[in-house]
Tab-separated table of C-alpha atoms in Angstrom:
chain	number	residue	atom	x	y	z
A	864	MET	CA	120.165	4.907	-42.503
A	865	GLU	CA	119.605	6.639	-39.035
A	866	ASN	CA	119.527	10.026	-40.853
A	867	LEU	CA	116.920	8.775	-43.055
A	868	ARG	CA	114.563	7.527	-40.073
A	869	ARG	CA	115.204	10.315	-37.920
A	870	PHE	CA	114.096	12.627	-41.155
A	871	LEU	CA	110.781	10.469	-42.072
A	872	PHE	CA	109.652	10.084	-38.312
A	873	ARG	CA	107.615	13.212	-38.567
A	874	TYR	CA	105.820	12.056	-41.208
A	875	ASP	CA	102.682	9.906	-41.166
A	876	PRO	CA	103.503	6.926	-43.319
A	877	GLU	CA	99.925	6.839	-44.892
A	878	THR	CA	100.263	10.340	-46.329
A	879	SER	CA	101.142	10.327	-50.197
A	880	ILE	CA	104.407	12.024	-50.359
A	881	TYR	CA	108.018	11.307	-51.216
A	882	PHE	CA	111.258	12.847	-50.970
A	883	GLY	CA	114.559	13.466	-52.565
A	884	HIS	CA	116.588	15.769	-54.544
A	885	ARG	CA	113.949	17.981	-56.739
A	886	LEU	CA	114.534	18.556	-60.406
A	887	LYS	CA	112.711	20.759	-62.422
A	888	ALA	CA	110.343	19.545	-65.330
A	889	ASP	CA	107.535	20.610	-67.505
A	890	PHE	CA	105.081	19.884	-64.474
A	891	ALA	CA	104.647	21.927	-61.276
A	892	GLN	CA	106.194	19.872	-58.755
A	893	GLY	CA	108.798	18.495	-60.520
A	894	TYR	CA	110.693	15.184	-59.908
A	895	MET	CA	113.325	13.781	-57.495
A	896	SER	CA	116.663	12.441	-58.922
A	897	GLY	CA	117.136	9.042	-59.379
A	898	GLU	CA	120.994	9.330	-58.954
A	899	ALA	CA	120.677	11.019	-55.534
A	900	GLY	CA	117.843	8.370	-54.707
A	901	TYR	CA	114.288	9.116	-53.398
A	902	VAL	CA	111.853	7.483	-50.618
A	903	LEU	CA	108.261	6.936	-51.225
A	904	SER	CA	105.741	6.602	-48.347
A	905	ARG	CA	103.483	3.787	-47.915
A	906	GLY	CA	100.717	5.972	-49.104
A	907	ALA	CA	102.364	6.957	-51.966
A	908	LEU	CA	103.159	3.463	-53.062
A	909	ARG	CA	99.539	2.732	-52.385
A	910	ARG	CA	98.381	5.458	-54.858
A	911	LEU	CA	101.226	4.286	-57.540
A	912	HIS	CA	100.078	0.261	-57.304
A	913	LEU	CA	96.266	1.034	-57.339
A	914	PHE	CA	96.205	4.059	-60.074
A	915	GLY	CA	99.290	4.322	-61.635
A	916	PHE	CA	100.198	1.134	-62.526
A	917	ASN	CA	96.736	0.086	-63.531
A	918	ASP	CA	95.712	3.052	-65.803
A	919	PRO	CA	98.490	3.063	-68.964
A	920	TYR	CA	96.595	6.455	-69.910
A	921	LEU	CA	97.468	7.792	-66.373
A	922	CYS	CA	100.984	6.972	-66.193
A	923	GLY	CA	102.024	5.642	-69.444
A	924	HIS	CA	102.436	1.893	-70.376
A	925	ASP	CA	106.369	1.959	-70.383
A	926	LEU	CA	106.691	3.091	-66.444
A	927	SER	CA	108.429	0.058	-65.806
A	928	SER	CA	110.556	-0.495	-68.791
A	929	SER	CA	112.097	3.173	-69.407
A	930	LEU	CA	115.420	2.762	-67.417
A	931	LYS	CA	117.222	5.902	-68.911
A	932	PHE	CA	114.559	8.200	-67.398
A	933	GLU	CA	113.048	6.344	-64.526
A	934	ASP	CA	112.871	8.933	-62.092
A	935	ARG	CA	111.043	11.707	-64.203
A	936	GLU	CA	108.516	9.031	-65.922
A	937	LEU	CA	108.042	8.071	-61.982
A	938	GLY	CA	107.739	11.636	-60.849
A	939	LEU	CA	105.329	12.558	-63.504
A	940	CYS	CA	103.024	9.330	-62.475
A	941	LEU	CA	103.168	10.286	-58.921
A	942	ASN	CA	102.162	13.689	-59.919
A	943	ARG	CA	99.074	12.653	-61.640
A	944	VAL	CA	97.816	10.199	-58.900
A	945	GLY	CA	98.176	13.357	-56.516
A	946	VAL	CA	101.635	12.001	-54.617
A	947	ILE	CA	102.997	15.414	-53.069
A	948	ALA	CA	106.805	16.111	-53.691
A	949	GLY	CA	107.923	17.171	-50.047
A	950	GLU	CA	110.743	18.928	-48.977
A	951	SER	CA	114.064	17.427	-48.555
A	952	ARG	CA	116.121	20.318	-47.677
A	953	ASP	CA	117.348	20.995	-43.852
A	954	GLY	CA	116.179	24.062	-42.151
A	955	GLY	CA	119.315	25.802	-43.552
A	956	GLY	CA	118.061	24.841	-47.285
A	957	GLN	CA	120.914	22.356	-47.548
A	958	GLU	CA	120.475	19.221	-49.432
A	959	ARG	CA	120.175	15.817	-47.713
A	960	PHE	CA	119.946	13.891	-50.879
A	961	LEU	CA	122.856	14.628	-52.814
A	962	PRO	CA	123.261	13.443	-56.537
A	963	VAL	CA	126.892	13.430	-56.651
A	964	MET	CA	129.462	12.508	-54.030
A	965	PRO	CA	130.462	15.263	-51.699
A	966	GLU	CA	133.971	15.658	-53.120
A	967	GLY	CA	132.210	16.290	-56.275
A	968	ILE	CA	131.549	20.027	-55.667
A	969	ALA	CA	135.155	20.883	-54.668
A	970	PRO	CA	136.844	23.697	-56.298
A	971	GLY	CA	137.521	23.002	-59.805
A	972	TRP	CA	134.945	20.155	-60.373
A	973	THR	CA	132.305	20.588	-62.715
A	974	SER	CA	130.322	17.950	-61.444
A	975	TRP	CA	127.446	20.424	-60.602
A	976	ARG	CA	127.178	21.673	-64.060
A	977	GLN	CA	124.788	18.894	-65.088
A	978	TYR	CA	122.356	19.962	-61.939
A	979	SER	CA	121.773	23.426	-63.510
A	980	MET	CA	118.384	22.178	-64.093
A	981	SER	CA	117.746	21.450	-60.236
A	982	LEU	CA	114.845	22.825	-58.575
A	983	TYR	CA	116.315	24.184	-55.476
A	984	PHE	CA	119.860	23.370	-54.630
A	985	LYS	CA	122.316	26.304	-55.421
A	986	PRO	CA	125.900	24.528	-54.460
A	987	THR	CA	129.048	25.875	-53.049
A	988	THR	CA	131.919	24.377	-51.494
A	989	ARG	CA	131.186	25.659	-48.276
A	990	ALA	CA	127.699	24.234	-47.996
A	991	CYS	CA	127.406	21.378	-49.885
A	992	CYS	CA	125.064	19.156	-47.806
A	993	SER	CA	123.072	18.888	-44.749
A	994	SER	CA	124.672	17.731	-41.831
A	995	SER	CA	122.220	15.048	-41.600
A	996	LEU	CA	122.810	13.773	-45.210
A	997	ILE	CA	120.851	10.784	-46.129
A	998	SER	CA	122.466	9.805	-49.570
A	999	PHE	CA	124.924	10.683	-52.417
A	1000	HIS	CA	125.933	9.127	-55.725
A	1001	PRO	CA	127.440	7.337	-57.172
A	1002	ALA	CA	129.173	5.158	-55.064
A	1003	GLY	CA	130.584	1.978	-55.318
A	1004	GLU	CA	131.582	-0.562	-52.459
A	1005	SER	CA	134.556	0.802	-51.350
A	1006	ALA	CA	133.186	4.185	-50.717
A	1007	PHE	CA	130.481	2.614	-48.690
A	1008	ASP	CA	132.830	0.838	-46.644
A	1009	LEU	CA	134.950	4.108	-46.141
A	1010	TRP	CA	131.754	5.926	-45.156
A	1011	GLU	CA	130.852	3.294	-42.758
A	1012	PHE	CA	134.281	3.322	-40.730
A	1013	PHE	CA	134.081	7.442	-40.554
A	1014	VAL	CA	130.212	7.188	-39.660
A	1015	HIS	CA	130.194	4.068	-37.013
A	1016	ARG	CA	133.720	3.184	-36.075
A	1017	LEU	CA	136.016	6.500	-35.977
A	1018	ARG	CA	135.793	8.241	-32.591
A	1019	LEU	CA	137.397	11.549	-32.097
A	1020	PHE	CA	139.322	12.019	-28.777
A	1021	GLY	CA	137.461	14.688	-26.395
A	1022	TYR	CA	134.386	15.013	-28.752
A	1023	PRO	CA	131.503	13.118	-26.711
A	1024	MET	CA	128.621	12.487	-28.827
A	1025	LYS	CA	125.018	12.900	-27.172
A	1026	PRO	CA	122.277	10.672	-29.220
A	1027	LEU	CA	120.002	12.540	-31.110
A	1028	LYS	CA	116.288	12.695	-30.062
A	1029	LEU	CA	113.742	11.881	-32.850
A	1030	PRO	CA	111.619	14.935	-33.841
A	1031	PRO	CA	107.914	15.196	-32.815
A	1032	ARG	CA	105.872	13.631	-35.014
A	1033	LEU	CA	103.359	16.259	-37.301
A	1034	ASP	CA	99.485	15.932	-36.181
A	1035	PHE	CA	96.984	15.533	-38.708
A	1036	TRP	CA	96.435	19.491	-39.166
A	1037	ALA	CA	100.249	20.193	-39.151
A	1038	MET	CA	100.687	17.510	-41.758
A	1039	HIS	CA	98.084	18.432	-44.282
A	1040	ALA	CA	99.365	21.941	-43.853
A	1041	GLN	CA	102.655	20.957	-44.741
A	1042	LEU	CA	101.328	19.285	-47.772
A	1043	ARG	CA	99.345	21.929	-48.840
A	1044	TYR	CA	102.407	24.164	-48.932
A	1045	TRP	CA	104.529	21.692	-50.707
A	1046	SER	CA	101.958	21.348	-53.440
A	1047	GLN	CA	102.515	25.175	-54.018
A	1048	VAL	CA	105.943	25.299	-54.009
A	1049	VAL	CA	107.660	27.388	-56.743
A	1050	SER	CA	111.272	26.891	-57.569
A	1051	ASP	CA	113.564	29.521	-56.272
A	1052	ASN	CA	116.458	28.695	-58.408
A	1053	HIS	CA	116.269	31.538	-60.904
A	1054	GLY	CA	119.751	30.958	-62.626
């Protein structure tokens, strides 16, 4: 939650934007993986409610009943109502929303084959994920307990941790320049 809060702090919640692990699709901006989770801004939720859920021709009549491909259908609907798919990777291009558990990309594991359709992520064992990781999947109750222990209770001797500051918020012009850029992004995953 702390990393999610820090990541989202820069962005205006009224802007129509959403974040997650982006996958390729037959529409330009793709969609966010449901397995990695996604987060919608207040502005995106407003557009989804006002336009998407009230027009079956715009977003399809089975948007809420299609559980198998809910992430793709929601991504298509958000695209149609003008919600921008934002960039979720960190400055080094590493994922913050991971659609598998981190050990899933260890040498010899084949979990990443199913994500060959991924729009951006090119997994390597050295650069599995961002140091500001937000989510991973699948995780049972015991995994959450273990991660909670490592993140919040384990202290390393001789390694003081300074609290990070929140990044500055984007002003109106910077936010809209970022949205224009993201709306024109083309995949860098050519393989």
